Amino acid sequence: MAKKGENDKIALTEKQIQDLKAAFTMGNLDQLTKHLQDAFSSLENISLNVAVIGESGEDRADFINTFRDLCEGDEGAALTGKVETHKTAVAYPHPKYPKVILWDLPDVGNPGFSAKRYMEKMEVASYDFFLIIASQHFRSFHAKLAHYLKKAGKGYYFVRSKVEADLESVRQILEKKLHFYLVQCSFKPGSFA
């Protein structure tokens, strides 16, 4: 796995830079195109290890499958739904970029959960950055995970899942309020109803 700082920059080799400059200076579009394609294909060899963490049922598997352009039931797809939790990280390489690996880490937030112990057990240094999947509620252990990741010098992003459930809930609440106000207005003297 990559060491800290190793993937912070994507750099071309000195030879790639010289070849690009020479092709550009000579105005040789075919050579310039070839050297650019070589440079881009070398980017496919960069390794990236991304840890995906969250509670059981927070759609980590759906996120991993979507990122990898797979559907539930496809060969190599992460198991979705209520599945038995795993005790170790499970690797899911990207089909086009096999060195880009999403790691599905064990569930967080169970009774007795300790963010500090979890971070120690999961070997934080092994991953380039973290995706913290949260649905419906941001909980205190999400904040604790972020705290320990920041303390370890690791980047992290929060990914909100199940947004459609929240939108539907808000829609229902607003419909009830609207209905309430319409009913109230229709019985008041001087209303237009």
Short mmCIF file of C-alpha atoms in Angstrom, two decimals:
data_model
loop_
_atom_site.label_atom_id
_atom_site.label_comp_id
_atom_site.label_asym_id
_atom_site.label_seq_id
_atom_site.Cartn_x
_atom_site.Cartn_y
_atom_site.Cartn_z
CA MET A 1 0.00 0.00 0.00
CA ALA A 2 1.06 3.55 -0.55
CA LYS A 3 2.94 5.43 2.10
CA LYS A 4 1.76 8.79 3.38
CA GLY A 5 2.44 11.48 0.82
CA GLU A 6 3.24 9.01 -1.94
CA ASN A 7 0.01 9.69 -3.83
CA ASP A 8 -0.29 13.37 -2.94
CA LYS A 9 0.99 14.35 -6.39
CA ILE A 10 0.72 12.68 -9.73
CA ALA A 11 4.04 13.32 -11.42
CA LEU A 12 5.46 12.48 -14.81
CA THR A 13 8.96 11.11 -15.14
CA GLU A 14 11.71 13.41 -16.39
CA LYS A 15 11.86 11.43 -19.65
CA GLN A 16 8.09 11.85 -20.18
CA ILE A 17 8.41 15.60 -19.67
CA GLN A 18 11.36 15.87 -22.09
CA ASP A 19 9.54 13.78 -24.73
CA LEU A 20 6.43 15.97 -24.42
CA LYS A 21 8.49 19.17 -24.69
CA ALA A 22 10.39 17.89 -27.73
CA ALA A 23 7.22 16.81 -29.55
CA PHE A 24 5.55 20.13 -28.72
CA THR A 25 8.58 22.19 -29.83
CA MET A 26 8.83 20.31 -33.13
CA GLY A 27 5.10 20.70 -33.70
CA ASN A 28 4.77 16.96 -34.19
CA LEU A 29 1.14 16.37 -33.25
CA ASP A 30 1.33 12.60 -33.74
CA GLN A 31 4.32 12.30 -31.38
CA LEU A 32 2.74 14.67 -28.88
CA THR A 33 -0.45 12.57 -28.90
CA LYS A 34 1.54 9.36 -28.46
CA HIS A 35 3.54 10.77 -25.53
CA LEU A 36 0.38 12.12 -23.88
CA GLN A 37 -1.30 8.72 -24.22
CA ASP A 38 1.79 7.07 -22.69
CA ALA A 39 1.73 9.55 -19.81
CA PHE A 40 -1.98 8.93 -19.16
CA SER A 41 -1.58 5.16 -19.33
CA SER A 42 1.19 5.38 -16.73
CA LEU A 43 -1.37 6.99 -14.39
CA GLU A 44 -3.31 3.72 -14.53
CA ASN A 45 -0.48 2.15 -12.51
CA ILE A 46 -0.93 4.42 -9.50
CA SER A 47 -2.18 2.54 -6.46
CA LEU A 48 -4.88 3.94 -4.22
CA ASN A 49 -6.32 2.23 -1.14
CA VAL A 50 -9.61 3.71 0.02
CA ALA A 51 -11.21 2.54 3.27
CA VAL A 52 -15.02 2.57 3.35
CA ILE A 53 -16.48 2.59 6.86
CA GLY A 54 -19.95 2.89 8.35
CA GLU A 55 -22.64 1.19 10.37
CA SER A 56 -24.28 -2.05 9.33
CA GLY A 57 -26.95 -1.32 6.75
CA GLU A 58 -25.56 2.05 5.70
CA ASP A 59 -25.20 1.04 2.08
CA ARG A 60 -21.43 0.57 2.01
CA ALA A 61 -21.83 -2.38 -0.37
CA ASP A 62 -24.14 -0.39 -2.67
CA PHE A 63 -21.61 2.45 -2.75
CA ILE A 64 -18.75 0.04 -3.51
CA ASN A 65 -20.72 -1.69 -6.28
CA THR A 66 -21.78 1.60 -7.85
CA PHE A 67 -18.21 2.90 -7.81
CA ARG A 68 -17.08 -0.30 -9.52
CA ASP A 69 -20.00 -0.17 -12.02
CA LEU A 70 -21.39 -3.48 -10.74
CA CYS A 71 -24.88 -4.54 -9.71
CA GLU A 72 -25.99 -6.78 -6.88
CA GLY A 73 -25.42 -10.36 -7.98
CA ASP A 74 -22.66 -9.55 -10.49
CA GLU A 75 -19.51 -11.60 -10.16
CA GLY A 76 -17.19 -9.92 -7.65
CA ALA A 77 -19.88 -7.54 -6.37
CA ALA A 78 -20.00 -6.66 -2.69
CA LEU A 79 -22.83 -8.38 -0.84
CA THR A 80 -25.76 -6.04 -0.19
CA GLY A 81 -28.63 -6.10 2.26
CA LYS A 82 -28.55 -7.65 5.70
CA VAL A 83 -25.43 -9.79 5.51
CA GLU A 84 -23.27 -11.20 8.23
CA THR A 85 -20.71 -8.63 9.24
CA HIS A 86 -17.10 -9.38 8.53
CA LYS A 87 -14.31 -9.06 11.08
CA THR A 88 -11.57 -7.99 8.66
CA ALA A 89 -11.28 -5.62 5.71
CA VAL A 90 -12.51 -6.97 2.37
CA ALA A 91 -10.80 -5.71 -0.81
CA TYR A 92 -12.77 -4.71 -3.91
CA PRO A 93 -10.50 -3.65 -6.80
CA HIS A 94 -11.85 -1.37 -9.51
CA PRO A 95 -12.38 -3.39 -12.74
CA LYS A 96 -10.62 -0.86 -14.99
CA TYR A 97 -7.98 0.31 -12.50
CA PRO A 98 -7.01 -2.79 -10.49
CA LYS A 99 -4.64 -0.82 -8.28
CA VAL A 100 -7.52 1.34 -7.06
CA ILE A 101 -8.98 -0.71 -4.23
CA LEU A 102 -11.99 0.03 -2.05
CA TRP A 103 -11.68 -1.70 1.31
CA ASP A 104 -14.95 -2.52 3.07
CA LEU A 105 -14.02 -2.31 6.74
CA PRO A 106 -15.99 -3.97 9.56
CA ASP A 107 -19.09 -2.23 10.93
CA VAL A 108 -18.80 0.72 13.29
CA GLY A 109 -21.21 2.00 15.92
CA ASN A 110 -22.14 -1.33 17.51
CA PRO A 111 -22.79 -1.38 21.29
CA GLY A 112 -19.50 -0.93 23.12
CA PHE A 113 -17.90 0.58 20.01
CA SER A 114 -14.67 2.49 20.61
CA ALA A 115 -13.43 4.67 17.75
CA LYS A 116 -9.90 4.61 19.16
CA ARG A 117 -9.72 0.79 19.38
CA TYR A 118 -11.31 0.49 15.95
CA MET A 119 -8.71 2.79 14.40
CA GLU A 120 -5.87 0.85 16.03
CA LYS A 121 -7.28 -2.49 14.88
CA MET A 122 -7.90 -1.31 11.30
CA GLU A 123 -4.29 -0.18 10.76
CA VAL A 124 -5.14 3.33 9.58
CA ALA A 125 -1.70 3.83 8.01
CA SER A 126 -2.53 1.17 5.40
CA TYR A 127 -5.08 3.37 3.65
CA ASP A 128 -4.67 6.53 1.59
CA PHE A 129 -7.98 8.07 2.70
CA PHE A 130 -11.33 7.15 4.20
CA LEU A 131 -14.97 7.40 3.18
CA ILE A 132 -17.30 7.51 6.18
CA ILE A 133 -20.77 6.43 5.06
CA ALA A 134 -23.58 7.88 7.20
CA SER A 135 -27.32 7.56 6.71
CA GLN A 136 -30.08 9.75 8.09
CA HIS A 137 -28.20 10.78 11.24
CA PHE A 138 -24.67 11.98 11.88
CA ARG A 139 -23.72 10.27 15.14
CA SER A 140 -21.09 10.97 17.76
CA PHE A 141 -18.98 8.00 16.69
CA HIS A 142 -18.77 9.47 13.16
CA ALA A 143 -17.22 12.57 14.73
CA LYS A 144 -14.88 10.44 16.85
CA LEU A 145 -13.74 8.49 13.78
CA ALA A 146 -13.05 11.77 11.97
CA HIS A 147 -11.14 13.04 15.01
CA TYR A 148 -8.84 10.00 15.11
CA LEU A 149 -8.35 10.06 11.33
CA LYS A 150 -7.38 13.73 11.45
CA LYS A 151 -5.04 13.01 14.36
CA ALA A 152 -3.43 10.24 12.26
CA GLY A 153 -2.98 12.66 9.35
CA LYS A 154 -5.46 10.83 7.13
CA GLY A 155 -7.93 12.43 4.78
CA TYR A 156 -11.58 11.53 5.01
CA TYR A 157 -14.87 12.38 3.39
CA PHE A 158 -18.39 11.95 4.70
CA VAL A 159 -20.77 10.29 2.25
CA ARG A 160 -24.47 10.63 2.95
CA SER A 161 -26.57 7.60 2.03
CA LYS A 162 -30.33 7.06 2.01
CA VAL A 163 -30.96 10.71 1.11
CA GLU A 164 -34.12 9.70 -0.77
CA ALA A 165 -35.67 8.44 2.51
CA ASP A 166 -35.07 11.81 4.15
CA LEU A 167 -36.50 13.68 1.16
CA GLU A 168 -39.63 11.51 1.25
CA SER A 169 -40.00 12.12 4.99
CA VAL A 170 -39.73 15.89 4.52
CA ARG A 171 -42.24 15.74 1.65
CA GLN A 172 -44.75 13.93 3.88
CA ILE A 173 -44.27 16.41 6.73
CA LEU A 174 -44.74 19.37 4.39
CA GLU A 175 -47.87 17.81 2.88
CA LYS A 176 -49.39 17.38 6.36
CA LYS A 177 -48.55 20.97 7.31
CA LEU A 178 -49.96 22.29 4.04
CA HIS A 179 -53.15 20.28 4.55
CA PHE A 180 -53.42 21.58 8.13
CA TYR A 181 -53.06 25.21 7.03
CA LEU A 182 -55.50 24.80 4.15
CA VAL A 183 -58.08 23.35 6.52
CA GLN A 184 -57.45 26.15 9.04
CA CYS A 185 -57.79 28.83 6.40
CA SER A 186 -61.05 27.43 5.02
CA PHE A 187 -62.87 27.83 8.35
CA LYS A 188 -61.71 31.36 9.19
CA PRO A 189 -64.06 34.25 8.54
CA GLY A 190 -63.03 36.19 5.47
CA SER A 191 -61.05 33.31 3.95
CA PHE A 192 -61.11 32.88 0.19
CA ALA A 193 -62.10 29.21 0.31
#
